[in-house]
mmCIF file of C-alpha atoms and ligand atoms in Angstrom:
data_model
loop_
_atom_site.group_PDB
_atom_site.id
_atom_site.type_symbol
_atom_site.label_atom_id
_atom_site.label_comp_id
_atom_site.label_asym_id
_atom_site.label_seq_id
_atom_site.Cartn_x
_atom_site.Cartn_y
_atom_site.Cartn_z
ATOM 1 C CA UNK A 898 -124.351 -185.466 -107.896
ATOM 2 C CA UNK A 899 -120.836 -184.981 -108.469
ATOM 3 C CA UNK A 900 -118.561 -184.174 -105.469
ATOM 4 C CA UNK A 901 -114.940 -183.294 -104.670
ATOM 5 C CA UNK A 902 -113.470 -181.752 -101.728
ATOM 6 C CA UNK A 903 -110.705 -179.133 -103.035
ATOM 7 C CA UNK A 904 -109.050 -178.812 -99.784
ATOM 8 C CA UNK A 905 -109.748 -179.395 -95.999
ATOM 9 C CA UNK A 906 -107.700 -178.210 -92.836
ATOM 10 C CA UNK A 907 -107.171 -175.511 -90.445
ATOM 11 C CA UNK A 908 -105.628 -173.696 -93.217
ATOM 12 C CA UNK A 909 -108.612 -173.758 -95.582
ATOM 13 C CA UNK A 910 -111.859 -175.488 -96.614
ATOM 14 C CA UNK A 911 -113.789 -175.852 -100.005
ATOM 15 C CA UNK A 912 -115.835 -178.320 -101.840
ATOM 16 C CA UNK A 913 -117.198 -178.651 -105.104
ATOM 17 C CA UNK A 914 -120.862 -180.172 -105.762
ATOM 18 C CA UNK A 915 -122.297 -180.441 -109.336
ATOM 19 C CA UNK A 916 -125.790 -181.331 -110.535
ATOM 20 C CA UNK A 917 -127.720 -181.325 -113.712
ATOM 21 C CA UNK A 918 -128.728 -177.731 -113.047
ATOM 22 C CA UNK A 919 -125.707 -175.995 -111.059
ATOM 23 C CA UNK A 920 -122.324 -176.051 -110.015
ATOM 24 C CA UNK A 921 -121.845 -175.065 -106.270
ATOM 25 C CA UNK A 922 -119.144 -174.587 -103.962
ATOM 26 C CA UNK A 923 -119.494 -175.363 -99.992
ATOM 27 C CA UNK A 924 -117.482 -172.627 -98.280
ATOM 28 C CA UNK A 925 -114.632 -170.773 -99.884
ATOM 29 C CA UNK A 926 -111.836 -170.849 -97.348
ATOM 30 C CA UNK A 927 -108.882 -170.300 -100.036
ATOM 31 C CA UNK A 928 -107.856 -167.140 -101.992
ATOM 32 C CA UNK A 929 -109.965 -166.814 -105.174
ATOM 33 C CA UNK A 930 -106.622 -167.543 -106.937
ATOM 34 C CA UNK A 931 -106.077 -170.618 -104.982
ATOM 35 C CA UNK A 932 -109.718 -171.684 -105.705
ATOM 36 C CA UNK A 933 -109.425 -170.969 -109.552
ATOM 37 C CA UNK A 934 -106.173 -173.121 -109.413
ATOM 38 C CA UNK A 935 -107.892 -175.968 -107.477
ATOM 39 C CA UNK A 936 -110.932 -176.026 -109.904
ATOM 40 C CA UNK A 937 -108.874 -175.970 -112.664
ATOM 41 C CA UNK A 938 -107.320 -179.190 -111.539
ATOM 42 C CA UNK A 939 -110.696 -180.891 -111.667
ATOM 43 C CA UNK A 940 -111.498 -179.265 -115.132
ATOM 44 C CA UNK A 941 -113.889 -176.566 -113.657
ATOM 45 C CA UNK A 942 -113.554 -172.795 -113.016
ATOM 46 C CA UNK A 943 -114.807 -170.014 -110.858
ATOM 47 C CA UNK A 944 -116.599 -168.518 -114.111
ATOM 48 C CA UNK A 945 -118.822 -171.683 -114.156
ATOM 49 C CA UNK A 946 -119.682 -171.730 -110.177
ATOM 50 C CA UNK A 947 -123.356 -170.453 -109.499
ATOM 51 C CA UNK A 948 -123.314 -170.143 -105.739
ATOM 52 C CA UNK A 949 -121.410 -170.839 -102.834
ATOM 53 C CA UNK A 950 -123.103 -171.950 -99.479
ATOM 54 C CA UNK A 951 -120.967 -170.770 -96.449
ATOM 55 C CA UNK A 952 -121.157 -172.600 -93.068
ATOM 56 C CA UNK A 953 -119.845 -169.640 -91.013
ATOM 57 C CA UNK A 954 -117.538 -166.453 -91.220
ATOM 58 C CA UNK A 955 -114.120 -168.048 -90.086
ATOM 59 C CA UNK A 956 -111.273 -167.423 -92.316
ATOM 60 C CA UNK A 957 -110.412 -170.758 -93.186
ATOM 61 C CA UNK A 958 -114.151 -171.145 -94.791
ATOM 62 C CA UNK A 959 -114.931 -167.436 -96.226
ATOM 63 C CA UNK A 960 -111.151 -165.805 -96.931
ATOM 64 C CA UNK A 961 -112.127 -166.695 -100.904
ATOM 65 C CA UNK A 962 -114.805 -164.067 -100.770
ATOM 66 C CA UNK A 963 -112.609 -160.947 -100.968
ATOM 67 C CA UNK A 964 -111.285 -162.146 -104.712
ATOM 68 C CA UNK A 965 -114.866 -163.075 -105.776
ATOM 69 C CA UNK A 966 -115.192 -159.339 -106.670
ATOM 70 C CA UNK A 967 -114.167 -160.574 -109.811
ATOM 71 C CA UNK A 968 -117.120 -163.132 -110.285
ATOM 72 C CA UNK A 969 -120.230 -160.929 -109.123
ATOM 73 C CA UNK A 970 -122.493 -163.670 -110.864
ATOM 74 C CA UNK A 971 -121.750 -165.993 -107.873
ATOM 75 C CA UNK A 972 -124.618 -166.156 -105.260
ATOM 76 C CA UNK A 973 -123.464 -166.424 -101.560
ATOM 77 C CA UNK A 974 -125.959 -168.131 -99.542
ATOM 78 C CA UNK A 975 -125.406 -167.608 -95.977
ATOM 79 C CA UNK A 976 -127.612 -166.714 -92.806
ATOM 80 C CA UNK A 977 -127.948 -163.094 -91.845
ATOM 81 C CA UNK A 978 -125.643 -162.932 -89.136
ATOM 82 C CA UNK A 979 -122.742 -164.639 -91.141
ATOM 83 C CA UNK A 980 -123.585 -162.435 -94.235
ATOM 84 C CA UNK A 981 -123.199 -159.267 -91.945
ATOM 85 C CA UNK A 982 -120.092 -160.230 -90.233
ATOM 86 C CA UNK A 983 -118.405 -160.870 -93.680
ATOM 87 C CA UNK A 984 -119.965 -158.095 -95.356
ATOM 88 C CA UNK A 985 -118.277 -155.713 -92.932
ATOM 89 C CA UNK A 986 -114.582 -157.097 -94.213
ATOM 90 C CA UNK A 987 -115.515 -156.732 -98.061
ATOM 91 C CA UNK A 988 -115.005 -153.565 -100.209
ATOM 92 C CA UNK A 989 -117.497 -154.846 -102.557
ATOM 93 C CA UNK A 990 -121.310 -155.978 -102.078
ATOM 94 C CA UNK A 991 -121.852 -159.547 -103.326
ATOM 95 C CA UNK A 992 -125.281 -160.762 -104.653
ATOM 96 C CA UNK A 993 -126.157 -162.352 -100.988
ATOM 97 C CA UNK A 994 -128.790 -164.870 -100.748
ATOM 98 C CA UNK A 995 -129.896 -165.039 -97.077
ATOM 99 C CA UNK A 996 -131.421 -168.257 -95.664
ATOM 100 C CA UNK A 997 -132.897 -168.842 -92.156
ATOM 101 C CA UNK A 998 -131.015 -171.308 -89.862
ATOM 102 C CA UNK A 999 -133.223 -174.344 -89.441
ATOM 103 C CA UNK A 1000 -134.791 -173.657 -92.841
ATOM 104 C CA UNK A 1001 -135.249 -175.922 -96.026
ATOM 105 C CA UNK A 1002 -134.968 -174.211 -99.324
ATOM 106 C CA UNK A 1003 -133.765 -174.917 -103.134
ATOM 107 C CA UNK A 1004 -131.412 -173.758 -105.353
ATOM 108 C CA UNK A 1005 -132.294 -175.007 -108.896
ATOM 109 C CA UNK A 1006 -132.560 -178.795 -108.368
ATOM 110 C CA UNK A 1007 -130.495 -178.717 -105.283
ATOM 111 C CA UNK A 1008 -132.480 -179.032 -102.100
ATOM 112 C CA UNK A 1009 -130.538 -177.598 -99.100
ATOM 113 C CA UNK A 1010 -131.217 -178.005 -95.394
ATOM 114 C CA UNK A 1011 -129.054 -175.682 -93.039
ATOM 115 C CA UNK A 1012 -129.242 -176.267 -89.246
ATOM 116 C CA UNK A 1013 -127.302 -174.719 -86.297
ATOM 117 C CA UNK A 1014 -124.037 -176.326 -84.972
ATOM 118 C CA UNK A 1015 -122.428 -175.385 -81.803
ATOM 119 C CA UNK A 1016 -119.192 -173.397 -82.860
ATOM 120 C CA UNK A 1017 -117.636 -170.198 -81.648
ATOM 121 C CA UNK A 1018 -118.630 -168.125 -84.607
ATOM 122 C CA UNK A 1019 -121.911 -165.736 -85.070
ATOM 123 C CA UNK A 1020 -124.568 -168.224 -86.321
ATOM 124 C CA UNK A 1021 -122.438 -171.393 -87.838
ATOM 125 C CA UNK A 1022 -124.581 -173.906 -89.711
ATOM 126 C CA UNK A 1023 -124.305 -177.570 -91.307
ATOM 127 C CA UNK A 1024 -125.959 -178.433 -94.351
ATOM 128 C CA UNK A 1025 -127.677 -181.489 -96.064
ATOM 129 C CA UNK A 1026 -127.932 -181.137 -99.928
ATOM 130 C CA UNK A 1027 -130.390 -183.504 -101.655
ATOM 131 C CA UNK A 1028 -130.540 -184.006 -105.412
ATOM 132 C CA UNK A 1029 -132.633 -186.489 -107.712
ATOM 133 C CA UNK A 1030 -135.885 -187.542 -108.497
ATOM 134 C CA UNK A 1031 -135.784 -190.849 -106.996
ATOM 135 C CA UNK A 1032 -136.157 -193.000 -109.962
ATOM 136 C CA UNK A 1033 -133.956 -195.342 -111.846
ATOM 137 C CA UNK A 1034 -132.241 -192.871 -113.919
ATOM 138 C CA UNK A 1035 -131.783 -190.214 -110.979
ATOM 139 C CA UNK A 1036 -131.530 -191.575 -107.723
ATOM 140 C CA UNK A 1037 -132.104 -189.166 -105.095
ATOM 141 C CA UNK A 1038 -128.939 -188.822 -102.986
ATOM 142 C CA UNK A 1039 -128.227 -186.648 -99.891
ATOM 143 C CA UNK A 1040 -124.778 -185.400 -98.813
ATOM 144 C CA UNK A 1041 -124.498 -184.018 -95.101
ATOM 145 C CA UNK A 1042 -121.658 -181.403 -94.289
ATOM 146 C CA UNK A 1043 -120.630 -181.092 -90.966
ATOM 147 C CA UNK A 1044 -117.272 -179.082 -90.044
ATOM 148 C CA UNK A 1045 -116.334 -176.872 -87.287
ATOM 149 C CA UNK A 1046 -118.622 -178.149 -84.284
ATOM 150 C CA UNK A 1047 -117.481 -178.725 -80.628
ATOM 151 C CA UNK A 1048 -120.094 -181.543 -80.069
ATOM 152 C CA UNK A 1049 -122.868 -183.366 -81.992
ATOM 153 C CA UNK A 1050 -126.271 -182.374 -80.331
ATOM 154 C CA UNK A 1051 -129.394 -184.543 -80.911
ATOM 155 C CA UNK A 1052 -131.147 -182.266 -83.600
ATOM 156 C CA UNK A 1053 -127.616 -182.564 -85.572
ATOM 157 C CA UNK A 1054 -127.784 -186.249 -85.213
ATOM 158 C CA UNK A 1055 -131.359 -186.280 -86.658
ATOM 159 C CA UNK A 1056 -130.555 -184.128 -89.813
ATOM 160 C CA UNK A 1057 -127.634 -186.441 -90.822
ATOM 161 C CA UNK A 1058 -128.721 -189.823 -89.721
ATOM 162 C CA UNK A 1059 -130.372 -190.776 -93.188
ATOM 163 C CA UNK A 1060 -127.638 -188.946 -95.631
ATOM 164 C CA UNK A 1061 -126.040 -191.110 -97.899
ATOM 165 C CA UNK A 1062 -122.490 -189.591 -97.636
ATOM 166 C CA UNK A 1063 -121.531 -187.507 -94.607
ATOM 167 C CA UNK A 1064 -118.499 -185.299 -94.267
ATOM 168 C CA UNK A 1065 -117.663 -184.632 -90.648
ATOM 169 C CA UNK A 1066 -114.585 -183.089 -89.024
ATOM 170 C CA UNK A 1067 -112.132 -185.329 -86.967
ATOM 171 C CA UNK A 1068 -110.055 -182.197 -86.104
ATOM 172 C CA UNK A 1069 -107.485 -183.434 -83.673
ATOM 173 C CA UNK A 1070 -106.363 -186.263 -81.443
ATOM 174 C CA UNK A 1071 -106.903 -185.295 -77.761
ATOM 175 C CA UNK A 1072 -103.464 -186.581 -76.759
ATOM 176 C CA UNK A 1073 -101.667 -184.937 -79.656
ATOM 177 C CA UNK A 1074 -103.381 -181.479 -78.912
ATOM 178 C CA UNK A 1075 -102.444 -181.643 -75.290
ATOM 179 C CA UNK A 1076 -98.652 -182.454 -76.144
ATOM 180 C CA UNK A 1077 -98.897 -179.887 -78.894
ATOM 181 C CA UNK A 1078 -96.033 -177.022 -77.708
ATOM 182 C CA UNK A 1079 -97.103 -174.147 -80.548
ATOM 183 C CA UNK A 1080 -100.627 -173.593 -79.029
ATOM 184 C CA UNK A 1081 -101.242 -171.704 -75.914
ATOM 185 C CA UNK A 1082 -103.587 -173.077 -73.067
ATOM 186 C CA UNK A 1083 -106.399 -170.834 -74.005
ATOM 187 C CA UNK A 1084 -106.338 -171.571 -77.613
ATOM 188 C CA UNK A 1085 -106.378 -175.539 -76.962
ATOM 189 C CA UNK A 1086 -109.419 -174.935 -74.352
ATOM 190 C CA UNK A 1087 -111.165 -173.337 -77.403
ATOM 191 C CA UNK A 1088 -110.488 -176.008 -79.768
ATOM 192 C CA UNK A 1089 -111.421 -178.792 -77.301
ATOM 193 C CA UNK A 1090 -114.417 -176.793 -76.023
ATOM 194 C CA UNK A 1091 -118.207 -177.427 -76.536
ATOM 195 C CA UNK A 1092 -118.126 -174.751 -79.238
ATOM 196 C CA UNK A 1093 -114.885 -175.790 -80.760
ATOM 197 C CA UNK A 1094 -114.044 -178.605 -82.963
ATOM 198 C CA UNK A 1095 -114.720 -182.550 -82.993
ATOM 199 C CA UNK A 1096 -111.597 -184.786 -81.859
ATOM 200 C CA UNK A 1097 -110.953 -188.165 -83.442
ATOM 201 C CA UNK A 1098 -112.497 -189.688 -79.972
ATOM 202 C CA UNK A 1099 -115.775 -187.386 -80.432
ATOM 203 C CA UNK A 1100 -116.481 -188.301 -83.943
ATOM 204 C CA UNK A 1101 -115.606 -191.772 -83.593
ATOM 205 C CA UNK A 1102 -117.885 -192.116 -80.451
ATOM 206 C CA UNK A 1103 -120.573 -190.433 -82.375
ATOM 207 C CA UNK A 1104 -120.098 -192.730 -85.523
ATOM 208 C CA UNK A 1105 -120.282 -195.549 -83.571
ATOM 209 C CA UNK A 1106 -123.413 -194.809 -81.164
ATOM 210 C CA UNK A 1107 -125.568 -194.536 -84.435
ATOM 211 C CA UNK A 1108 -126.908 -197.897 -85.012
ATOM 212 C CA UNK A 1109 -128.545 -197.605 -88.126
ATOM 213 C CA UNK A 1110 -127.185 -194.893 -90.082
ATOM 214 C CA UNK A 1111 -128.135 -194.564 -93.776
ATOM 215 C CA UNK A 1112 -124.428 -193.553 -94.686
ATOM 216 C CA UNK A 1113 -122.470 -195.243 -97.757
ATOM 217 C CA UNK A 1114 -119.458 -193.279 -97.141
ATOM 218 C CA UNK A 1115 -118.137 -191.101 -94.231
ATOM 219 C CA UNK A 1116 -115.365 -188.405 -95.078
ATOM 220 C CA UNK A 1117 -113.295 -187.426 -92.193
ATOM 221 C CA UNK A 1118 -112.273 -183.972 -92.762
ATOM 222 C CA UNK A 1119 -110.832 -180.611 -91.238
ATOM 223 C CA UNK A 1120 -108.048 -182.713 -90.049
ATOM 224 C CA UNK A 1121 -105.408 -180.783 -88.228
ATOM 225 C CA UNK A 1122 -101.638 -180.905 -89.566
ATOM 226 C CA UNK A 1123 -100.189 -180.372 -86.204
ATOM 227 C CA UNK A 1124 -102.578 -182.077 -83.550
ATOM 228 C CA UNK A 1125 -103.906 -185.232 -85.688
ATOM 229 C CA UNK A 1126 -102.319 -187.888 -87.831
ATOM 230 C CA UNK A 1127 -103.600 -190.611 -90.145
ATOM 231 C CA UNK A 1128 -102.127 -192.980 -87.662
ATOM 232 C CA UNK A 1129 -103.947 -191.446 -84.944
ATOM 233 C CA UNK A 1130 -107.159 -191.577 -87.143
ATOM 234 C CA UNK A 1131 -106.528 -195.010 -87.944
ATOM 235 C CA UNK A 1132 -106.229 -196.228 -84.140
ATOM 236 C CA UNK A 1133 -109.099 -194.255 -83.311
ATOM 237 C CA UNK A 1134 -111.607 -195.371 -85.791
ATOM 238 C CA UNK A 1135 -110.282 -199.174 -86.193
ATOM 239 C CA UNK A 1136 -113.409 -200.106 -84.290
ATOM 240 C CA UNK A 1137 -115.913 -198.260 -86.300
ATOM 241 C CA UNK A 1138 -113.933 -199.787 -89.650
ATOM 242 C CA UNK A 1139 -114.143 -203.335 -88.484
ATOM 243 C CA UNK A 1140 -117.696 -202.885 -87.712
ATOM 244 C CA UNK A 1141 -118.233 -202.593 -91.693
ATOM 245 C CA UNK A 1142 -121.245 -200.272 -91.697
ATOM 246 C CA UNK A 1143 -119.732 -197.826 -94.446
ATOM 247 C CA UNK A 1144 -116.524 -196.888 -96.035
ATOM 248 C CA UNK A 1145 -114.627 -194.417 -93.915
ATOM 249 C CA UNK A 1146 -112.383 -192.066 -95.954
ATOM 250 C CA UNK A 1147 -109.867 -189.740 -94.129
ATOM 251 C CA UNK A 1148 -109.021 -186.346 -95.981
ATOM 252 C CA UNK A 1149 -105.471 -185.746 -95.002
ATOM 253 C CA UNK A 1150 -104.796 -182.254 -93.658
ATOM 254 C CA UNK A 1151 -104.784 -179.877 -96.144
ATOM 255 C CA UNK A 1152 -105.585 -182.304 -98.855
ATOM 256 C CA UNK A 1153 -108.878 -183.012 -101.018
ATOM 257 C CA UNK A 1154 -110.781 -185.916 -102.550
ATOM 258 C CA UNK A 1155 -110.813 -186.531 -106.100
ATOM 259 C CA UNK A 1156 -114.161 -185.803 -108.292
ATOM 260 C CA UNK A 1157 -116.524 -188.669 -107.857
ATOM 261 C CA UNK A 1158 -119.999 -189.275 -108.441
ATOM 262 C CA UNK A 1159 -122.530 -189.766 -105.496
ATOM 263 C CA UNK A 1160 -124.145 -192.912 -106.677
HETATM 264 ZN ZN1 LIG B 401 -114.783 -172.307 -87.470
HETATM 265 ZN ZN1 LIG B 402 -112.794 -174.339 -89.839
#
């Protein structure tokens, strides 16, 4: 699998995943024009994208759907509540591919698991993508995708414990969110609630609590520009990094990760 985070943060989220048989996006939280520009930077284009897997209906994950009217070949994978919620705001009817939350299904040579995560949306999900025949030439690799969740319940831990690569949010630093003057109190409560977003502290605690994970690399994503910083992340995850269990790669707010092969 070839993988790239096109952009991640409160203002938009999208990632690119390529296997031998398909090119897909995980979320489309930028305008179609912006997505096209981001894909061009890595030598790809929207015209070559086969499908998009949507975690939930929030704008920072799905705003690109409006402009995808010009790309009717793209299949949109979502659960029913998410699709219905998004369809209400669209002037066209995309090629919806409805999956059941909690199910496992295939798209070409990609195996997909979608499972519920606690977040204040209709029916938000996390994903595990698996590809490869598990032989010398095509090793089986698994990528877990966990953004937008207020806490990590046991069933989510189960799903991502054995993945090779994990993308998980480290949205805010609790002290920086507390000190923030832009956000009114109810918004802060929503962010740090059980159905909001994971803080550096919560994510660090969760990662450290897994004693035998299969992770080779963990990407910290959906980083808030105002209420987090690479310094705060460095401090909070120092003990996890020094434990040497896997590579930790923070994705700076609004930025991405250059394409890499998940080997
Ligand atoms: Zn959200
Ligand atoms: Zn989000």
